[in-house]
Coordinates of C-alpha atoms and ligand atoms in Angstrom, one line a residue:
M205 CA -64.0 249.2 162.6
G206 CA -67.0 248.1 160.6
Y207 CA -69.8 247.4 163.0
A208 CA -70.2 245.3 166.1
L209 CA -72.7 242.5 165.5
K210 CA -73.5 242.2 169.2
E211 CA -72.2 242.6 172.6
T212 CA -70.5 239.7 174.3
E213 CA -71.0 238.5 177.9
Y214 CA -67.6 238.3 179.4
R215 CA -64.8 240.9 179.8
Y216 CA -61.6 240.7 181.9
R217 CA -60.4 243.3 184.5
A218 CA -57.2 243.6 186.3
W219 CA -55.8 246.4 188.5
T220 CA -52.5 247.5 189.9
K221 CA -51.9 247.4 193.6
D222 CA -49.1 249.7 194.9
G223 CA -48.0 250.1 191.3
I224 CA -47.8 246.3 190.6
W225 CA -50.2 244.5 188.3
Q226 CA -52.3 241.8 189.9
M227 CA -53.8 239.0 187.9
G228 CA -57.4 239.7 187.0
K229 CA -60.6 237.8 186.3
L230 CA -63.6 237.7 184.1
T231 CA -66.8 239.6 184.8
T232 CA -70.1 240.1 183.1
N233 CA -70.4 243.7 184.3
K234 CA -70.0 246.0 181.3
N235 CA -69.8 249.1 183.5
I236 CA -66.7 250.5 185.2
T237 CA -67.2 252.8 188.2
I238 CA -64.2 255.0 188.9
H239 CA -63.4 258.2 190.7
E240 CA -64.4 261.5 188.9
G241 CA -60.9 262.7 189.5
S242 CA -59.4 259.9 187.4
N243 CA -56.6 260.8 185.1
V244 CA -58.2 259.2 182.1
F245 CA -61.0 261.7 182.2
H246 CA -58.9 264.8 182.5
Y247 CA -55.4 264.2 181.3
G248 CA -55.9 261.5 178.8
Q249 CA -53.9 258.8 180.5
G250 CA -55.4 255.9 178.6
L251 CA -54.5 253.7 175.6
F252 CA -55.8 250.8 173.8
E253 CA -54.9 247.9 171.5
G254 CA -56.9 246.0 168.8
L255 CA -56.5 242.5 167.5
K256 CA -58.8 239.8 166.2
A257 CA -59.6 236.1 166.7
Y258 CA -60.5 234.0 163.6
K259 CA -62.2 230.7 163.2
T260 CA -60.5 228.4 160.7
K261 CA -62.2 225.9 158.4
S262 CA -61.5 223.1 160.9
G263 CA -63.0 225.1 163.8
K264 CA -59.7 226.2 165.4
I265 CA -59.6 229.6 167.0
Q266 CA -56.5 231.6 166.2
L267 CA -55.0 235.0 167.0
F268 CA -52.9 236.9 164.5
R269 CA -49.5 238.0 165.9
P270 CA -50.8 238.9 169.5
D271 CA -47.2 239.0 170.7
M272 CA -46.8 242.2 168.7
N273 CA -49.8 243.8 170.4
F274 CA -48.2 242.8 173.7
I275 CA -45.0 244.6 172.8
R276 CA -46.8 247.6 171.5
I277 CA -49.1 248.1 174.5
N278 CA -46.0 248.1 176.8
E279 CA -44.2 250.7 174.6
G280 CA -47.4 252.8 174.9
L281 CA -47.4 252.3 178.7
D282 CA -43.8 253.6 178.9
R283 CA -44.9 256.7 177.0
I284 CA -47.7 257.5 179.4
V285 CA -45.7 256.6 182.5
A286 CA -47.9 253.6 183.4
P287 CA -46.5 250.3 184.7
R288 CA -45.7 247.6 182.0
I289 CA -48.1 244.7 181.8
P290 CA -46.5 241.3 182.4
E291 CA -46.8 238.8 179.5
E292 CA -48.7 236.3 181.7
L293 CA -51.4 238.9 182.5
F294 CA -51.8 240.1 178.9
F295 CA -52.3 236.6 177.6
D296 CA -54.4 235.4 180.5
A297 CA -56.8 238.3 179.7
I298 CA -56.9 237.7 176.0
E299 CA -57.2 234.0 176.2
K300 CA -59.9 234.0 178.9
V301 CA -62.0 236.6 177.1
V302 CA -61.8 234.7 173.8
E303 CA -62.6 231.3 175.4
A304 CA -65.4 232.7 177.5
N305 CA -67.1 234.3 174.5
K306 CA -66.2 231.6 172.0
D307 CA -69.8 231.0 171.0
D308 CA -69.8 234.5 169.6
I309 CA -66.8 234.0 167.3
P310 CA -68.2 234.1 163.8
E311 CA -68.0 230.9 161.9
Y312 CA -65.4 230.4 159.1
G313 CA -66.4 231.6 155.7
Q314 CA -68.4 234.7 156.5
G315 CA -65.5 237.1 156.4
Q316 CA -66.2 237.9 160.1
S317 CA -64.1 237.7 163.2
L318 CA -64.0 238.5 166.9
Y319 CA -62.4 242.0 167.5
I320 CA -60.6 242.1 170.8
R321 CA -60.1 245.5 172.6
P322 CA -57.5 245.6 175.4
F323 CA -57.1 248.9 177.1
V324 CA -55.4 250.6 180.1
I325 CA -56.6 253.6 182.0
G326 CA -55.2 255.7 184.8
Q327 CA -57.8 255.9 187.6
G328 CA -58.2 257.2 191.1
M329 CA -58.4 260.7 192.5
N330 CA -55.6 262.8 190.9
L331 CA -56.0 266.5 190.5
G332 CA -52.5 267.4 189.6
V333 CA -51.0 266.6 186.2
K334 CA -48.9 263.6 187.1
P335 CA -49.1 259.9 186.5
S336 CA -51.9 258.0 188.3
E337 CA -51.3 255.8 191.3
E338 CA -53.8 253.1 190.1
Y339 CA -54.4 251.5 186.7
L340 CA -57.0 249.3 185.2
F341 CA -56.3 246.8 182.4
S342 CA -59.4 245.5 180.7
V343 CA -60.2 243.4 177.7
F344 CA -63.5 243.1 176.0
C345 CA -64.5 241.8 172.6
A346 CA -67.3 241.9 169.9
P347 CA -67.9 239.9 166.8
V348 CA -67.4 242.2 163.8
G349 CA -68.4 242.0 160.2
T350 CA -66.4 242.5 157.1
Y351 CA -65.2 246.0 156.9
F352 CA -66.6 246.4 153.4
K353 CA -70.0 245.2 152.9
G354 CA -70.3 244.1 149.3
G355 CA -66.7 243.1 148.8
L356 CA -63.4 244.9 148.2
S357 CA -63.7 248.2 146.4
A358 CA -61.3 251.2 146.1
L359 CA -62.3 254.2 148.2
N360 CA -61.6 257.9 147.9
F361 CA -59.5 259.8 150.5
V362 CA -58.5 263.4 151.1
T363 CA -55.6 265.0 152.8
T364 CA -56.2 267.3 155.8
D365 CA -54.4 270.4 157.1
Y366 CA -55.0 269.1 160.6
D367 CA -52.6 266.7 162.4
R368 CA -53.5 263.7 164.5
A369 CA -50.2 263.8 166.5
A370 CA -47.2 266.1 166.7
A371 CA -43.8 265.2 165.1
N372 CA -42.3 264.1 168.4
G373 CA -45.6 263.6 170.1
T374 CA -47.7 260.5 170.8
G375 CA -48.4 259.3 167.2
Q376 CA -46.4 256.1 167.7
V377 CA -48.7 254.8 170.5
K378 CA -52.4 254.1 170.6
L379 CA -53.0 256.9 173.1
A380 CA -56.7 257.7 173.4
G381 CA -56.2 261.4 172.8
N382 CA -54.8 260.8 169.3
Y383 CA -58.2 259.6 168.3
G384 CA -60.0 262.4 170.0
A385 CA -57.9 264.8 167.9
S386 CA -58.8 262.9 164.7
L387 CA -62.6 263.1 165.0
Y388 CA -62.9 266.6 163.6
P389 CA -60.8 266.2 160.5
R390 CA -62.5 262.8 159.9
Q391 CA -65.9 264.5 160.1
I392 CA -64.9 267.2 157.6
A393 CA -63.7 264.5 155.2
K394 CA -66.9 262.4 155.6
D395 CA -69.1 265.5 155.1
A396 CA -67.3 266.1 151.9
G397 CA -68.0 262.6 150.7
Y398 CA -64.6 260.9 151.3
A399 CA -64.0 257.6 153.0
G400 CA -61.4 259.0 155.3
V401 CA -58.4 261.3 155.9
I402 CA -54.8 261.1 154.8
Y403 CA -52.6 262.7 157.4
L404 CA -49.4 264.4 156.3
D405 CA -46.2 264.7 158.4
P406 CA -47.0 267.3 161.1
A407 CA -43.6 269.1 160.7
T408 CA -43.7 270.0 157.0
H409 CA -47.1 268.7 155.6
T410 CA -45.3 267.5 152.5
K411 CA -45.2 263.8 153.1
I412 CA -47.9 261.1 153.6
D413 CA -48.0 259.9 157.2
E414 CA -51.0 257.6 157.5
V415 CA -54.7 257.1 156.9
G416 CA -56.9 257.8 159.9
A417 CA -56.6 254.6 161.9
A418 CA -54.7 252.7 159.3
N419 CA -51.2 252.9 157.7
F420 CA -50.5 253.8 154.1
F421 CA -48.7 251.8 151.5
G422 CA -48.2 252.4 147.8
V423 CA -47.0 250.3 144.9
T424 CA -44.6 252.0 142.4
H425 CA -44.8 251.6 138.7
D426 CA -41.9 249.1 139.0
N427 CA -43.7 247.1 141.7
V428 CA -41.9 248.3 144.8
V429 CA -44.1 248.2 147.9
V430 CA -43.4 251.4 149.8
T431 CA -44.6 252.6 153.2
P432 CA -43.9 255.9 154.8
K433 CA -41.1 256.4 157.4
S434 CA -42.1 258.9 160.0
S435 CA -41.9 259.6 163.8
S436 CA -45.6 260.3 164.1
I437 CA -47.3 257.2 162.6
L438 CA -48.6 254.2 164.6
P439 CA -46.4 251.2 163.8
S440 CA -49.1 248.9 162.3
I441 CA -48.7 245.2 162.7
T442 CA -50.7 244.7 159.5
R443 CA -48.2 246.9 157.6
K444 CA -45.3 245.0 159.0
S445 CA -46.9 241.8 157.9
I446 CA -47.7 243.1 154.4
L447 CA -44.1 244.2 153.8
Y448 CA -43.0 240.7 154.9
L449 CA -45.5 239.0 152.6
A450 CA -44.7 241.3 149.7
E451 CA -41.0 240.5 150.0
H452 CA -41.0 236.8 151.0
V453 CA -44.1 235.5 149.3
L454 CA -44.7 237.8 146.3
G455 CA -40.9 238.3 145.8
L456 CA -41.3 242.1 145.5
K457 CA -38.9 244.8 146.7
T458 CA -40.1 246.8 149.7
E459 CA -39.0 250.2 151.1
E460 CA -39.8 252.3 154.1
R461 CA -39.1 255.9 153.2
E462 CA -40.6 259.3 152.8
C463 CA -43.6 259.5 150.5
F464 CA -44.0 263.0 149.2
I465 CA -47.6 264.0 148.5
D466 CA -46.4 266.0 145.4
N467 CA -44.9 262.9 144.0
I468 CA -48.0 260.7 144.6
S469 CA -48.0 259.7 140.9
E470 CA -45.0 257.5 141.6
F471 CA -47.6 255.0 142.8
K472 CA -49.8 253.0 140.6
E473 CA -51.7 251.4 143.5
A474 CA -52.2 252.3 147.1
G475 CA -53.9 250.9 150.2
A476 CA -54.6 251.5 153.8
C477 CA -53.9 248.7 156.3
G478 CA -54.8 247.8 159.8
T479 CA -56.4 245.2 162.0
A480 CA -59.8 246.7 161.6
A481 CA -59.5 247.7 157.9
I482 CA -57.4 244.7 156.9
I483 CA -56.6 246.3 153.5
T484 CA -58.7 249.1 152.1
P485 CA -57.7 249.8 148.5
I486 CA -57.2 253.5 147.9
G487 CA -58.8 254.6 144.6
S488 CA -57.8 258.2 144.8
I489 CA -56.3 260.9 147.1
T490 CA -57.4 264.5 146.8
H491 CA -54.8 267.0 147.9
K492 CA -55.4 270.8 147.8
G493 CA -58.4 270.3 145.5
K494 CA -56.5 268.1 143.0
K495 CA -57.6 264.5 142.7
H496 CA -55.0 261.9 142.0
Q497 CA -56.4 258.6 140.9
F498 CA -54.5 255.3 141.2
G499 CA -54.8 253.3 137.9
E500 CA -58.4 253.5 136.8
G501 CA -59.5 253.8 140.4
E502 CA -60.0 250.0 140.6
V503 CA -58.6 247.6 143.2
G504 CA -54.9 247.2 142.4
T505 CA -53.5 243.8 141.4
I506 CA -50.8 243.8 144.1
V507 CA -53.1 245.3 146.7
K508 CA -55.6 242.5 145.9
K509 CA -52.9 239.8 146.2
L510 CA -51.7 241.1 149.6
Y511 CA -55.3 241.2 150.8
D512 CA -56.0 237.6 149.7
L513 CA -52.7 236.4 151.4
L514 CA -53.6 238.1 154.6
L515 CA -57.1 236.7 154.7
D516 CA -55.8 233.2 153.9
I517 CA -53.4 233.5 156.9
Y518 CA -56.0 235.0 159.2
Y519 CA -58.4 232.1 158.5
G520 CA -55.8 229.4 158.4
D521 CA -56.2 228.6 154.7
I522 CA -52.5 228.8 154.2
E523 CA -49.6 228.3 156.5
A524 CA -48.5 231.5 158.2
P525 CA -44.9 232.5 158.6
E526 CA -43.3 231.1 161.7
G527 CA -44.7 232.5 165.0
W528 CA -47.6 234.6 163.5
I529 CA -50.5 232.5 164.8
R530 CA -51.4 231.7 168.3
E531 CA -54.0 229.1 168.7
I532 CA -56.6 229.3 171.5
K533 CA -57.3 225.8 172.9
Ligands
LIG843 C1 -54.2 250.7 165.2 C2 -53.7 251.6 164.2 C3 -53.2 251.3 163.0 C4 -53.2 249.8 162.5 O1 -52.4 249.0 163.3 P1 -52.5 247.4 163.3 O2 -51.5 247.0 164.2 O3 -52.2 247.0 161.9 O4 -53.9 247.2 163.7 C5 -52.8 252.2 162.1 N1 -52.9 253.5 162.4 C6 -53.4 254.0 163.6 C7 -53.4 255.4 163.9 C8 -53.8 253.0 164.5 O5 -54.4 253.4 165.7

C-alpha cells in the first residue's frame, strides 16, 4: 500500500453471538478493546481483505469485484475455523463504510482511491490452542494515493531463501501471520536496495510463487501471459482480472503453470499485481546474485496495456466485463 492520505471518521463493527454473526453498525471509535487472552494476539487467528472504491468522471462511486473479496474472506474463515460471514453482513459493512466516508473518496483524475480494509479476529479469553468462541468483523477505510509517485516505472526485485507460507500451509488465505512472516525477508531486500521480494515455491525453491503482497505474471517472447500455479500463493483478484483482460480484450494466450526461476529468460516482460499495487512493472529479478533484466528494464508494452485497461475499468472510463463493478448509491 502506498500511503494513507488521512484517517476517516467511520468504521463498521459486528460480532458473533453464540457463534452466529449479528448485523453490526458504524462507529467513530478507532480503538478496539478486547481481552488480553484473545486468540488473535497469541495464536494468529485473524485475517483481512483489501479492496478499493473509485470515483468515476461522472461522480459515481464504484467497487471493483467485491463479490470476489466476499468469497475469499469466507474461504479464509474456513481455514482458520471461524464462522462464515453472511453476504448481507459483508456488503452492509462495506457499503455503510463507503457511504459514511464518501467525502474522503478522492476525486476522479488524481489516480487515487479509497482503500477498504475488512478484517476478522478471534477474541475473548482463550488460553488453549483452539478456535475462539467470539469473533469481530470490522471494516475501515482510508484514501490512498497512487502507489507510484511520479508514474509507472519498472522496479527491481530479488528472490529470497525465506518462505512466506508453507507448501500446504496458509499461503492461499490472507492470514495475518503470513505477513508477519514476510517482514524480515522484505527488510533484507529493502536494505539491499530492492523494491521487494520474490518468493519461490516453499517445497523446492525452483519456481516463482509470488511477489511480497502481489502476484507475479510474465509475458513470454511470443506474447503468452503466464502466471504461476502453486498451492502457496494468494489467489489475487487483480491477477484473475488481468488474465481475463489479456485473453478477452487483448486477444492474447494465457497460461497458469509453473514458472521456473532458472528459466526466467522465457519472459520479456513481467509484473506484480494486486489491489494495492495495481500493476507494478518488474524491471529485473536478482536470483543468487545474478540479475535478470526484462527487456531494457523499461515498462513492458503488454504490462502497460494491461495497466491502462485496469485503470480505465476502475475509474469507469470503459465498460467493465459483466458483473465486475458494484456501484454504491
Ligand atoms: C492481497 C494479496 C495479493 C493481491 O490480491 P488482490 O486480490 O489482487 O488484491 C497478492 N498476494 C498476497 C500475498 C496478498 O496478500
